[in-house]
Short mmCIF file of C-alpha atoms (C1' of nucleotides) in Angstrom, two decimals:
data_model
loop_
_atom_site.label_atom_id
_atom_site.label_comp_id
_atom_site.label_asym_id
_atom_site.label_seq_id
_atom_site.Cartn_x
_atom_site.Cartn_y
_atom_site.Cartn_z
CA MET A 115 -0.01 -0.03 0.03
CA SER A 116 1.48 3.41 -0.95
CA THR A 117 2.14 6.26 1.51
CA ILE A 118 -0.89 8.31 -0.30
CA SER A 119 -3.34 5.76 0.30
CA GLN A 120 -2.90 5.13 3.94
CA LEU A 121 -4.03 8.64 4.17
CA ASP A 122 -7.61 7.35 4.69
CA GLN A 123 -6.41 5.52 7.86
CA VAL A 124 -4.21 7.89 9.15
CA LYS A 125 -5.54 11.19 8.76
CA LYS A 126 -3.68 13.21 11.33
CA CYS A 127 -0.80 12.44 9.39
CA SER A 128 -1.70 14.44 6.38
CA GLY A 129 -0.64 17.84 7.24
CA GLU A 130 2.51 16.39 7.66
CA PHE A 131 2.64 14.72 4.40
CA ILE A 132 1.29 17.87 2.43
CA LEU A 133 4.22 19.45 4.29
CA ALA A 134 6.92 17.35 2.98
CA ILE A 135 5.67 17.18 -0.45
CA ASN A 136 5.47 21.10 -0.33
CA ASP A 137 9.19 21.02 0.79
CA THR A 138 10.09 18.65 -2.16
CA MET A 139 8.40 20.92 -4.64
CA ASN A 140 9.93 24.21 -3.31
CA VAL A 141 13.45 22.75 -3.71
CA LEU A 142 13.03 21.60 -7.14
CA ASN A 143 10.68 24.61 -8.27
CA GLY A 144 11.46 27.02 -11.07
CA LYS A 145 12.99 26.91 -14.65
CA TRP A 146 16.68 26.14 -13.51
CA LYS A 147 16.75 24.06 -10.07
CA LEU A 148 16.79 20.63 -11.84
CA PRO A 149 19.60 21.59 -14.40
CA ILE A 150 21.53 22.69 -11.36
CA ILE A 151 20.78 19.75 -9.53
CA GLY A 152 21.43 17.25 -12.57
CA SER A 153 24.56 18.65 -13.46
CA LEU A 154 25.61 18.36 -9.74
CA LEU A 155 24.61 14.70 -9.69
CA TYR A 156 27.95 14.00 -11.83
CA GLY A 157 30.04 15.49 -8.96
CA LYS A 158 31.05 18.97 -7.37
CA LYS A 159 31.34 21.89 -10.01
CA ARG A 160 32.50 25.43 -10.16
CA PHE A 161 30.28 28.40 -10.95
CA LYS A 162 31.45 28.96 -14.27
CA GLU A 163 31.44 25.19 -15.09
CA LEU A 164 27.60 25.22 -14.34
CA GLU A 165 27.41 28.32 -16.34
CA ARG A 166 28.83 26.44 -19.16
CA GLU A 167 27.10 23.33 -18.64
CA ILE A 168 23.49 24.75 -18.46
CA PRO A 169 22.57 26.16 -21.78
CA LYS A 170 20.87 29.61 -21.74
CA ILE A 171 21.24 30.42 -17.90
CA THR A 172 22.22 33.82 -17.00
CA PRO A 173 25.02 34.44 -14.07
CA ARG A 174 22.34 36.07 -12.13
CA MET A 175 19.96 33.31 -12.15
CA LEU A 176 22.58 30.59 -11.43
CA SER A 177 23.72 32.72 -8.82
CA LYS A 178 20.37 33.15 -7.30
CA GLU A 179 19.24 29.41 -7.71
CA LEU A 180 22.40 28.25 -6.43
CA LYS A 181 22.04 30.64 -3.06
CA ASP A 182 18.33 28.97 -2.81
CA LEU A 183 19.63 25.50 -2.93
CA GLU A 184 22.38 26.30 -0.26
CA VAL A 185 19.84 27.99 2.05
CA ASN A 186 17.39 24.65 1.59
CA GLY A 187 20.66 22.25 2.63
CA ILE A 188 20.86 20.75 -1.13
CA VAL A 189 24.42 22.05 -2.02
CA THR A 190 27.31 23.46 -0.02
CA ARG A 191 29.13 26.12 -1.30
CA THR A 192 32.67 25.92 -0.65
CA VAL A 193 35.38 28.99 -1.30
CA TYR A 194 39.26 28.69 -1.62
CA ASN A 195 41.22 31.50 -0.96
CA THR A 196 43.19 31.65 -4.26
CA SER A 197 43.13 35.01 -6.08
CA PRO A 198 40.77 35.58 -7.55
CA VAL A 199 38.74 33.25 -5.74
CA THR A 200 37.85 29.69 -6.44
CA VAL A 201 34.49 28.37 -5.68
CA GLU A 202 33.00 24.99 -5.37
CA TYR A 203 29.45 23.55 -5.38
CA GLU A 204 28.85 20.28 -4.11
CA LEU A 205 25.39 18.31 -3.38
CA THR A 206 24.65 17.73 0.29
CA GLU A 207 23.56 14.01 1.26
CA SER A 208 19.90 15.56 1.11
CA GLY A 209 20.68 17.08 -2.55
CA ASN A 210 22.14 13.46 -3.64
CA THR A 211 19.31 11.51 -2.14
CA LEU A 212 16.72 13.74 -4.46
CA ASN A 213 17.73 10.95 -7.05
CA THR A 214 14.72 9.02 -5.63
CA VAL A 215 12.35 11.27 -6.27
CA LEU A 216 13.74 12.06 -9.67
CA ASP A 217 13.54 8.51 -10.60
CA ALA A 218 10.06 8.10 -9.50
CA MET A 219 9.58 10.81 -12.06
CA ILE A 220 11.32 9.25 -14.64
CA ALA A 221 9.66 6.20 -14.25
CA TRP A 222 6.11 8.03 -14.13
CA GLY A 223 7.08 10.12 -17.16
CA LEU A 224 8.28 7.58 -19.10
CA GLN A 225 4.80 5.07 -18.30
CA HIS A 226 2.69 8.04 -18.73
CA ARG A 227 4.00 9.06 -22.32
CA LYS A 228 3.38 5.34 -23.06
CA MET A 229 -0.38 5.33 -21.90
CA VAL A 230 -0.58 8.76 -24.11
CA ILE A 231 0.46 7.53 -27.31
CA GLY A 232 -1.56 4.32 -26.30
CA LYS A 233 -4.53 5.78 -25.87
CA LYS A 234 -4.24 8.18 -29.06
CA GLU A 235 -3.61 5.13 -31.25
CA LYS A 236 -6.96 3.52 -30.12
CA VAL A 237 -8.49 6.47 -30.68
CA ALA A 238 -7.02 6.38 -34.45
CA GLU A 239 -8.06 2.99 -34.62
CA ALA A 240 -11.40 3.52 -33.68
CA VAL A 241 -11.96 6.16 -35.87
CA SER A 242 -10.01 4.37 -39.08
CA VAL A 243 -12.24 1.46 -38.85
CA MET B 177 21.56 1.17 -8.62
CA SER B 178 19.47 4.39 -9.18
CA THR B 179 17.77 5.20 -12.79
CA ILE B 180 19.70 8.55 -12.80
CA SER B 181 22.94 7.05 -11.68
CA GLN B 182 22.86 4.62 -14.34
CA LEU B 183 23.11 7.79 -16.71
CA ASP B 184 26.63 7.39 -16.74
CA GLN B 185 26.43 3.79 -18.47
CA VAL B 186 23.65 5.14 -20.84
CA LYS B 187 24.48 8.66 -21.94
CA LYS B 188 22.37 8.62 -24.83
CA CYS B 189 19.21 7.87 -22.87
CA SER B 190 19.71 10.89 -20.83
CA GLY B 191 17.26 13.33 -23.25
CA GLU B 192 14.55 10.56 -22.39
CA PHE B 193 14.87 11.11 -18.92
CA ILE B 194 14.94 14.71 -19.20
CA LEU B 195 12.05 14.54 -21.05
CA ALA B 196 10.33 12.23 -18.60
CA ILE B 197 10.85 14.28 -15.65
CA ASN B 198 9.91 17.55 -17.37
CA ASP B 199 6.44 15.95 -18.47
CA THR B 200 6.20 15.02 -14.64
CA MET B 201 7.16 18.55 -13.37
CA ASN B 202 4.70 20.02 -16.10
CA VAL B 203 1.68 17.92 -14.67
CA LEU B 204 2.51 19.31 -11.04
CA ASN B 205 3.38 22.78 -11.70
CA GLY B 206 1.38 25.73 -10.25
CA LYS B 207 0.11 26.31 -7.15
CA TRP B 208 -3.05 24.37 -7.38
CA LYS B 209 -2.45 20.98 -9.52
CA LEU B 210 -1.35 19.25 -6.20
CA PRO B 211 -4.15 20.03 -4.08
CA ILE B 212 -6.57 19.14 -6.96
CA ILE B 213 -4.72 15.64 -7.46
CA GLY B 214 -4.75 15.11 -4.20
CA SER B 215 -8.38 15.76 -3.41
CA LEU B 216 -9.43 13.67 -6.28
CA LEU B 217 -6.94 10.71 -5.42
CA TYR B 218 -9.65 10.15 -2.55
CA GLY B 219 -12.55 9.60 -5.67
CA LYS B 220 -14.29 11.86 -8.13
CA LYS B 221 -15.61 14.94 -7.51
CA ARG B 222 -17.59 17.60 -8.82
CA PHE B 223 -16.74 21.31 -9.70
CA LYS B 224 -18.31 22.75 -6.46
CA GLU B 225 -16.76 19.98 -4.58
CA LEU B 226 -13.45 20.81 -5.46
CA GLU B 227 -14.21 24.53 -5.00
CA ARG B 228 -15.09 23.47 -1.39
CA GLU B 229 -12.24 21.15 -0.76
CA ILE B 230 -9.52 23.16 -1.65
CA PRO B 231 -9.48 26.68 0.58
CA LYS B 232 -8.77 29.95 -1.39
CA ILE B 233 -9.03 28.40 -4.85
CA THR B 234 -11.17 30.90 -7.21
CA PRO B 235 -13.40 29.06 -9.85
CA ARG B 236 -11.06 30.97 -12.29
CA MET B 237 -7.92 28.70 -11.37
CA LEU B 238 -10.15 25.56 -10.59
CA SER B 239 -11.12 25.75 -13.98
CA LYS B 240 -7.89 26.55 -15.74
CA GLU B 241 -6.07 24.06 -13.79
CA LEU B 242 -8.69 20.93 -14.48
CA LYS B 243 -8.70 22.19 -18.31
CA ASP B 244 -4.87 21.63 -17.76
CA LEU B 245 -5.26 18.21 -16.18
CA GLU B 246 -7.46 17.10 -18.83
CA VAL B 247 -5.09 18.10 -21.73
CA ASN B 248 -2.39 16.11 -20.44
CA GLY B 249 -4.32 13.29 -19.63
CA ILE B 250 -3.95 13.15 -15.83
CA VAL B 251 -8.20 13.84 -14.85
CA THR B 252 -11.17 12.96 -17.18
CA ARG B 253 -14.51 15.39 -17.43
CA THR B 254 -17.69 13.82 -17.58
CA VAL B 255 -20.65 15.72 -18.16
CA TYR B 256 -24.53 14.34 -17.27
CA ASN B 257 -27.22 15.75 -19.46
CA THR B 258 -28.96 17.17 -16.10
CA SER B 259 -30.21 20.54 -15.77
CA PRO B 260 -28.21 22.55 -14.90
CA VAL B 261 -25.41 20.10 -15.74
CA THR B 262 -23.66 17.56 -13.39
CA VAL B 263 -20.17 17.71 -14.22
CA GLU B 264 -17.75 14.87 -12.73
CA TYR B 265 -13.88 15.13 -12.45
CA GLU B 266 -11.81 11.58 -12.04
CA LEU B 267 -8.06 10.70 -12.43
CA THR B 268 -7.06 8.68 -15.33
CA GLU B 269 -4.87 5.18 -14.47
CA SER B 270 -2.00 7.84 -15.10
CA GLY B 271 -3.42 10.38 -12.53
CA ASN B 272 -3.65 7.26 -10.12
CA THR B 273 0.05 6.24 -10.70
CA LEU B 274 0.98 9.97 -9.73
CA ASN B 275 0.93 8.61 -6.15
CA THR B 276 4.33 6.69 -6.44
CA VAL B 277 5.64 10.24 -7.29
CA LEU B 278 4.17 11.72 -4.46
CA ASP B 279 5.07 9.07 -2.20
CA ALA B 280 8.79 9.61 -3.17
CA MET B 281 8.60 13.03 -2.43
CA ILE B 282 6.87 12.15 0.89
CA ALA B 283 9.71 9.92 1.78
CA TRP B 284 12.47 12.60 0.58
CA GLY B 285 10.81 15.68 2.56
CA LEU B 286 10.45 13.82 5.67
CA GLN B 287 13.87 12.61 5.53
CA HIS B 288 15.20 16.06 4.24
CA ARG B 289 13.35 17.62 7.68
CA LYS B 290 15.09 15.47 9.84
CA MET B 291 18.50 16.02 8.50
CA VAL B 292 18.19 19.99 8.53
CA ILE B 293 17.04 19.88 11.90
CA GLY B 294 19.96 17.30 12.88
CA LYS B 295 22.33 19.56 10.94
CA LYS B 296 21.05 22.47 12.89
CA GLU B 297 21.44 20.52 16.42
CA LYS B 298 24.55 19.59 15.68
CA VAL B 299 25.66 23.48 15.03
CA ALA B 300 23.88 24.04 18.01
CA GLU B 301 26.17 21.67 20.39
CA ALA B 302 29.12 22.86 18.40
CA VAL B 303 28.24 26.19 19.27
CA SER B 304 27.19 25.56 23.05
CA VAL B 305 30.42 23.55 23.92
"C1'" DG C 168 48.67 48.26 -20.94
"C1'" DC C 169 45.38 45.49 -23.10
"C1'" DT C 170 42.55 41.54 -23.20
"C1'" DT C 171 40.75 37.16 -20.84
"C1'" DA C 172 38.98 34.98 -16.99
"C1'" DA C 173 36.87 33.85 -12.37
"C1'" DG C 174 32.48 34.75 -9.51
"C1'" DC C 175 29.76 37.32 -8.71
"C1'" DT C 176 26.09 41.95 -8.11
"C1'" DA C 177 23.04 46.13 -9.83
"C1'" DT C 178 19.40 47.66 -12.63
"C1'" DA C 179 15.63 47.90 -15.46
"C1'" DC C 180 12.79 45.51 -17.82
"C1'" DT C 181 9.16 41.51 -19.79
"C1'" DA C 182 6.58 37.50 -19.34
"C1'" DA C 183 4.25 34.35 -16.68
"C1'" DA C 184 1.26 33.12 -12.86
"C1'" DG C 185 -2.18 33.99 -9.92
"C1'" DT C 186 -5.90 37.21 -7.75
"C1'" DA C 187 -10.37 40.15 -7.41
"C1'" DT C 188 -14.79 40.91 -8.78
"C1'" DA C 189 -18.48 40.26 -11.47
"C1'" DG C 190 -21.75 38.01 -14.43
"C1'" DT C 191 -23.74 34.17 -17.27
"C1'" DG C 192 -28.28 31.09 -18.20
"C1'" DA C 193 -30.63 27.04 -16.62
"C1'" DT C 194 -33.53 25.57 -12.92
"C1'" DA C 195 -34.81 24.18 -8.57
"C1'" DT C 196 -36.80 26.18 -3.88
"C1'" DA C 197 -39.25 29.64 -0.80
"C1'" DT D 62 -41.09 37.14 -7.58
"C1'" DA D 63 -37.04 36.56 -5.23
"C1'" DT D 64 -33.06 33.82 -4.17
"C1'" DA D 65 -29.75 30.34 -4.48
"C1'" DT D 66 -27.07 26.74 -6.92
"C1'" DC D 67 -24.21 24.77 -10.62
"C1'" DA D 68 -20.56 24.99 -13.64
"C1'" DC D 69 -18.11 28.26 -15.23
"C1'" DT D 70 -16.38 32.75 -18.19
"C1'" DA D 71 -14.92 37.62 -18.64
"C1'" DT D 72 -12.20 41.35 -17.68
"C1'" DA D 73 -8.82 43.91 -15.13
"C1'" DC D 74 -5.18 43.79 -11.94
"C1'" DT D 75 -1.13 42.23 -8.95
"C1'" DT D 76 2.53 39.89 -8.10
"C1'" DT D 77 6.64 36.64 -8.79
"C1'" DA D 78 9.60 34.59 -12.32
"C1'" DG D 79 12.94 35.26 -15.46
"C1'" DT D 80 15.67 37.92 -19.07
"C1'" DA D 81 19.07 41.45 -20.73
"C1'" DT D 82 22.59 44.22 -20.23
"C1'" DA D 83 26.26 46.29 -17.79
"C1'" DG D 84 29.71 46.43 -14.36
"C1'" DC D 85 32.90 45.23 -10.28
"C1'" DT D 86 37.49 43.04 -8.38
"C1'" DT D 87 41.52 40.29 -8.68
"C1'" DA D 88 45.38 38.49 -11.26
"C1'" DA D 89 47.40 36.13 -15.05
"C1'" DG D 90 48.75 36.09 -20.15
"C1'" DC D 91 50.17 38.31 -24.17
#
DNA sequence: GCTTAAGCTATACTAAAGTATAGTGATATA
DNA sequence: TATATCACTATACTTTAGTATAGCTTAAGC
Protein backbone atom coordinates (compact mmCIF):
# COMPACT_ATOMS: atom_id res chain seq x y z
CA MET A 1 0.00 0.00 0.00
CA SER A 2 1.29 3.43 -0.87
CA THR A 3 1.97 6.20 1.62
CA ILE A 4 -0.72 8.38 0.06
CA SER A 5 -3.43 5.74 0.21
CA GLN A 6 -2.74 5.26 3.90
CA LEU A 7 -4.03 8.77 4.41
CA ASP A 8 -7.53 7.46 4.94
CA GLN A 9 -6.41 5.48 7.96
CA VAL A 10 -3.97 8.04 9.24
CA LYS A 11 -5.76 11.34 8.66
CA LYS A 12 -3.82 13.13 11.36
CA CYS A 13 -0.60 12.63 9.41
CA SER A 14 -1.86 14.27 6.25
CA GLY A 15 -0.66 17.71 7.31
CA GLU A 16 2.84 16.37 7.74
CA PHE A 17 2.69 14.62 4.36
CA ILE A 18 1.51 17.76 2.61
CA LEU A 19 4.31 19.71 4.25
CA ALA A 20 6.81 17.13 3.02
CA ILE A 21 5.48 17.33 -0.53
CA ASN A 22 5.62 21.11 -0.44
CA ASP A 23 9.19 21.01 0.82
CA THR A 24 10.13 18.79 -2.09
CA MET A 25 8.29 20.92 -4.62
CA ASN A 26 9.92 24.09 -3.31
CA VAL A 27 13.34 22.56 -3.72
CA LEU A 28 12.67 21.65 -7.35
CA ASN A 29 10.71 24.78 -8.19
CA GLY A 30 11.50 27.05 -11.11
CA LYS A 31 13.15 26.72 -14.46
CA TRP A 32 16.74 26.14 -13.36
CA LYS A 33 16.82 24.02 -10.16
CA LEU A 34 16.59 20.68 -11.94
CA PRO A 35 19.30 21.42 -14.50
CA ILE A 36 21.58 22.60 -11.69
CA ILE A 37 20.90 19.57 -9.48
CA GLY A 38 21.19 17.27 -12.49
CA SER A 39 24.56 18.73 -13.33
CA LEU A 40 25.79 18.43 -9.74
CA LEU A 41 24.71 14.78 -9.52
CA TYR A 42 27.81 14.05 -11.60
CA GLY A 43 30.06 15.68 -9.02
CA LYS A 44 31.03 19.07 -7.64
CA LYS A 45 31.33 21.97 -10.02
CA ARG A 46 32.56 25.53 -10.10
CA PHE A 47 30.35 28.49 -10.95
CA LYS A 48 31.63 28.91 -14.48
CA GLU A 49 31.47 25.18 -15.14
CA LEU A 50 27.78 25.19 -14.27
CA GLU A 51 27.25 28.30 -16.36
CA ARG A 52 28.84 26.56 -19.34
CA GLU A 53 27.04 23.25 -18.82
CA ILE A 54 23.58 24.72 -18.45
CA PRO A 55 22.57 26.28 -21.75
CA LYS A 56 21.06 29.78 -21.67
CA ILE A 57 21.28 30.30 -17.92
CA THR A 58 22.36 33.79 -16.90
CA PRO A 59 24.82 34.38 -14.04
CA ARG A 60 22.06 36.21 -12.20
CA MET A 61 19.79 33.17 -12.18
CA LEU A 62 22.60 30.72 -11.49
CA SER A 63 23.72 32.77 -8.53
CA LYS A 64 20.17 33.20 -7.23
CA GLU A 65 19.25 29.53 -7.57
CA LEU A 66 22.49 28.30 -6.03
CA LYS A 67 21.86 30.55 -3.03
CA ASP A 68 18.36 29.14 -2.78
CA LEU A 69 19.62 25.58 -2.92
CA GLU A 70 22.27 26.37 -0.33
CA VAL A 71 19.74 27.89 2.07
CA ASN A 72 17.55 24.81 1.62
CA GLY A 73 20.43 22.48 2.44
CA ILE A 74 20.71 20.95 -1.02
CA VAL A 75 24.16 22.22 -1.99
CA THR A 76 27.23 23.38 -0.14
CA ARG A 77 29.37 26.30 -1.26
CA THR A 78 33.07 26.10 -0.59
CA VAL A 79 35.35 29.07 -1.15
CA TYR A 80 39.10 28.54 -1.58
CA ASN A 81 41.28 31.55 -0.90
CA THR A 82 43.09 31.54 -4.18
CA SER A 83 42.96 34.78 -6.11
CA PRO A 84 40.75 35.26 -7.84
CA VAL A 85 38.67 33.07 -5.58
CA THR A 86 37.74 29.53 -6.50
CA VAL A 87 34.24 28.46 -5.49
CA GLU A 88 32.93 24.92 -5.58
CA TYR A 89 29.34 23.76 -5.35
CA GLU A 90 28.49 20.26 -4.24
CA LEU A 91 25.32 18.38 -3.39
CA THR A 92 24.70 17.64 0.27
CA GLU A 93 23.51 14.21 1.36
CA SER A 94 19.94 15.47 1.06
CA GLY A 95 20.76 16.78 -2.39
CA ASN A 96 22.09 13.43 -3.49
CA THR A 97 19.10 11.51 -2.20
CA LEU A 98 16.90 13.67 -4.40
CA ASN A 99 17.60 11.15 -7.13
CA THR A 100 15.00 8.90 -5.54
CA VAL A 101 12.43 11.57 -6.39
CA LEU A 102 13.86 12.11 -9.86
CA ASP A 103 13.78 8.37 -10.48
CA ALA A 104 10.10 8.24 -9.55
CA MET A 105 9.51 11.12 -11.93
CA ILE A 106 11.39 9.40 -14.73
CA ALA A 107 9.46 6.19 -14.22
CA TRP A 108 6.11 7.97 -14.14
CA GLY A 109 6.98 10.25 -17.05
CA LEU A 110 8.00 7.36 -19.30
CA GLN A 111 4.95 5.33 -18.36
CA HIS A 112 2.65 8.30 -18.87
CA ARG A 113 4.05 8.93 -22.34
CA LYS A 114 3.39 5.34 -23.30
CA MET A 115 -0.17 5.55 -21.98
CA VAL A 116 -0.94 8.79 -23.75
CA ILE A 117 0.44 7.43 -27.02
CA GLY A 118 -1.50 4.21 -26.45
CA LYS A 119 -4.71 6.19 -25.98
CA LYS A 120 -4.08 8.18 -29.16
CA GLU A 121 -3.50 4.96 -31.11
CA LYS A 122 -6.73 3.47 -29.79
CA VAL A 123 -8.62 6.59 -30.85
CA ALA A 124 -6.95 6.45 -34.26
CA GLU A 125 -7.95 2.79 -34.64
CA ALA A 126 -11.51 3.52 -33.64
CA VAL A 127 -11.71 6.32 -36.16
CA SER A 128 -10.06 4.37 -38.98
CA VAL A 129 -12.40 1.35 -38.63
CA MET B 1 21.44 1.31 -8.59
CA SER B 2 19.19 4.25 -9.35
CA THR B 3 17.94 5.24 -12.76
CA ILE B 4 19.77 8.54 -12.57
CA SER B 5 23.11 7.05 -11.66
CA GLN B 6 22.86 4.77 -14.65
CA LEU B 7 23.08 7.89 -16.80
CA ASP B 8 26.86 7.58 -16.92
CA GLN B 9 26.61 4.22 -18.62
CA VAL B 10 23.63 5.07 -20.76
CA LYS B 11 24.32 8.63 -21.86
CA LYS B 12 22.19 8.33 -24.96
CA CYS B 13 19.11 7.85 -22.81
CA SER B 14 19.56 11.04 -20.81
CA GLY B 15 17.50 13.09 -23.25
CA GLU B 16 14.58 10.75 -22.79
CA PHE B 17 14.99 10.87 -19.01
CA ILE B 18 15.03 14.65 -18.96
CA LEU B 19 11.91 14.71 -21.10
CA ALA B 20 10.21 12.36 -18.66
CA ILE B 21 11.16 14.52 -15.68
CA ASN B 22 9.90 17.62 -17.46
CA ASP B 23 6.62 15.89 -18.27
CA THR B 24 6.17 15.07 -14.61
CA MET B 25 7.09 18.55 -13.46
CA ASN B 26 4.70 20.14 -15.94
CA VAL B 27 1.88 17.99 -14.64
CA LEU B 28 2.53 19.09 -11.04
CA ASN B 29 3.38 22.69 -11.86
CA GLY B 30 1.72 25.66 -10.22
CA LYS B 31 0.03 26.37 -6.95
CA TRP B 32 -3.12 24.31 -7.39
CA LYS B 33 -2.34 21.08 -9.28
CA LEU B 34 -1.25 19.14 -6.22
CA PRO B 35 -4.25 20.09 -4.08
CA ILE B 36 -6.55 19.13 -6.95
CA ILE B 37 -4.84 15.80 -7.60
CA GLY B 38 -4.66 15.14 -3.88
CA SER B 39 -8.36 15.72 -3.55
CA LEU B 40 -9.18 13.50 -6.53
CA LEU B 41 -7.04 10.65 -5.16
CA TYR B 42 -9.95 10.04 -2.77
CA GLY B 43 -12.40 9.59 -5.64
CA LYS B 44 -14.21 11.53 -8.32
CA LYS B 45 -15.53 14.95 -7.49
CA ARG B 46 -17.76 17.64 -8.94
CA PHE B 47 -16.61 21.17 -9.64
CA LYS B 48 -18.21 22.70 -6.60
CA GLU B 49 -17.00 19.90 -4.35
CA LEU B 50 -13.43 20.62 -5.39
CA GLU B 51 -13.99 24.33 -4.94
CA ARG B 52 -15.22 23.71 -1.41
CA GLU B 53 -12.49 21.23 -0.51
CA ILE B 54 -9.59 23.35 -1.73
CA PRO B 55 -9.34 26.43 0.44
CA LYS B 56 -8.92 29.80 -1.29
CA ILE B 57 -9.01 28.51 -4.86
CA THR B 58 -11.01 30.68 -7.24
CA PRO B 59 -13.33 29.17 -9.87
CA ARG B 60 -11.11 30.70 -12.54
CA MET B 61 -8.03 28.82 -11.35
CA LEU B 62 -9.93 25.60 -10.68
CA SER B 63 -11.38 25.66 -14.17
CA LYS B 64 -8.03 26.50 -15.76
CA GLU B 65 -6.09 23.85 -13.90
CA LEU B 66 -8.71 21.16 -14.48
CA LYS B 67 -8.54 21.89 -18.21
CA ASP B 68 -4.78 21.64 -18.06
CA LEU B 69 -4.94 18.32 -16.24
CA GLU B 70 -7.49 17.04 -18.72
CA VAL B 71 -5.35 18.00 -21.72
CA ASN B 72 -2.40 16.25 -20.08
CA GLY B 73 -4.38 13.06 -19.57
CA ILE B 74 -4.45 13.24 -15.77
CA VAL B 75 -8.19 13.72 -15.25
CA THR B 76 -11.30 12.94 -17.21
CA ARG B 77 -14.28 15.26 -17.36
CA THR B 78 -17.72 13.72 -17.61
CA VAL B 79 -20.79 15.79 -18.29
CA TYR B 80 -24.24 14.43 -17.43
CA ASN B 81 -27.16 16.04 -19.21
CA THR B 82 -29.12 16.93 -16.15
CA SER B 83 -30.12 20.53 -15.89
CA PRO B 84 -28.28 22.38 -14.74
CA VAL B 85 -25.47 20.14 -15.94
CA THR B 86 -23.60 17.86 -13.59
CA VAL B 87 -19.88 17.55 -14.24
CA GLU B 88 -17.60 14.99 -12.67
CA TYR B 89 -13.83 14.96 -12.58
CA GLU B 90 -11.90 11.76 -12.06
CA LEU B 91 -8.26 10.75 -12.18
CA THR B 92 -7.16 8.66 -15.16
CA GLU B 93 -4.92 5.64 -14.67
CA SER B 94 -1.92 7.92 -15.21
CA GLY B 95 -3.37 10.31 -12.69
CA ASN B 96 -3.72 7.59 -10.11
CA THR B 97 -0.18 6.29 -10.59
CA LEU B 98 1.09 9.78 -9.74
CA ASN B 99 0.96 8.67 -6.12
CA THR B 100 4.26 6.85 -6.72
CA VAL B 101 5.83 10.26 -7.35
CA LEU B 102 4.04 11.83 -4.41
CA ASP B 103 5.20 8.99 -2.17
CA ALA B 104 8.80 9.57 -3.22
CA MET B 105 8.33 13.26 -2.44
CA ILE B 106 6.85 12.51 0.96
CA ALA B 107 9.71 10.15 1.80
CA TRP B 108 12.35 12.63 0.67
CA GLY B 109 10.65 15.59 2.30
CA LEU B 110 10.37 13.88 5.67
CA GLN B 111 13.96 12.66 5.53
CA HIS B 112 15.22 16.08 4.46
CA ARG B 113 13.45 17.76 7.37
CA LYS B 114 15.09 15.35 9.80
CA MET B 115 18.50 16.00 8.25
CA VAL B 116 18.15 19.76 8.32
CA ILE B 117 17.01 19.69 11.94
CA GLY B 118 19.86 17.30 12.72
CA LYS B 119 22.37 19.70 11.18
CA LYS B 120 20.98 22.60 13.16
CA GLU B 121 21.24 20.60 16.39
CA LYS B 122 24.85 19.72 15.63
CA VAL B 123 25.64 23.38 15.01
CA ALA B 124 23.85 24.30 18.25
CA GLU B 125 25.91 21.70 20.14
CA ALA B 126 29.14 22.92 18.62
CA VAL B 127 28.29 26.49 19.58
CA SER B 128 27.14 25.66 23.08
CA VAL B 129 30.33 23.67 23.94
C1' DG C 1 48.91 48.32 -20.94
C1' DC C 2 45.13 45.54 -23.04
C1' DT C 3 42.40 41.53 -22.96
C1' DT C 4 40.73 37.54 -20.70
C1' DA C 5 39.06 34.83 -16.90
C1' DA C 6 36.56 33.85 -12.41
C1' DG C 7 32.57 34.73 -9.58
C1' DC C 8 29.65 37.23 -9.00
C1' DT C 9 26.02 41.96 -8.21
C1' DA C 10 22.91 45.90 -9.81
C1' DT C 11 19.36 47.89 -12.42
C1' DA C 12 15.75 47.77 -15.42
C1' DC C 13 12.76 45.40 -17.93
C1' DT C 14 9.23 41.61 -19.88
C1' DA C 15 6.48 37.60 -19.33
C1' DA C 16 4.03 34.35 -16.79
C1' DA C 17 1.27 33.06 -12.91
C1' DG C 18 -2.20 34.09 -9.87
C1' DT C 19 -6.07 37.16 -7.72
C1' DA C 20 -10.35 39.93 -7.38
C1' DT C 21 -14.71 40.78 -8.81
C1' DA C 22 -18.56 40.39 -11.48
C1' DG C 23 -21.63 38.00 -14.42
C1' DT C 24 -23.86 34.09 -17.43
C1' DG C 25 -28.05 30.56 -18.23
C1' DA C 26 -30.81 27.03 -16.66
C1' DT C 27 -33.53 25.40 -12.90
C1' DA C 28 -35.18 24.40 -8.31
C1' DT C 29 -36.85 26.21 -3.90
C1' DA C 30 -39.23 29.62 -0.64
C1' DT D 1 -41.33 36.97 -7.73
C1' DA D 2 -36.88 36.62 -5.34
C1' DT D 3 -33.12 33.96 -4.14
C1' DA D 4 -29.97 30.19 -4.52
C1' DT D 5 -27.15 26.53 -6.89
C1' DC D 6 -24.27 24.59 -10.54
C1' DA D 7 -20.43 25.10 -13.61
C1' DC D 8 -18.31 28.02 -15.28
C1' DT D 9 -16.35 32.63 -18.23
C1' DA D 10 -14.70 37.58 -18.76
C1' DT D 11 -12.10 41.50 -17.60
C1' DA D 12 -8.84 43.84 -15.17
C1' DC D 13 -5.39 43.85 -12.07
C1' DT D 14 -1.13 42.53 -9.00
C1' DT D 15 2.62 39.70 -7.93
C1' DT D 16 6.32 36.67 -8.91
C1' DA D 17 9.60 34.63 -12.07
C1' DG D 18 12.80 35.16 -15.45
C1' DT D 19 15.67 38.03 -18.98
C1' DA D 20 18.91 41.53 -20.76
C1' DT D 21 22.66 44.21 -20.14
C1' DA D 22 26.25 46.21 -17.81
C1' DG D 23 29.61 46.38 -14.36
C1' DC D 24 32.79 45.05 -10.28
C1' DT D 25 37.57 43.09 -8.38
C1' DT D 26 41.72 40.46 -8.62
C1' DA D 27 45.11 38.46 -11.35
C1' DA D 28 47.27 35.95 -15.23
C1' DG D 29 48.78 35.96 -20.27
C1' DC D 30 50.26 38.43 -24.44
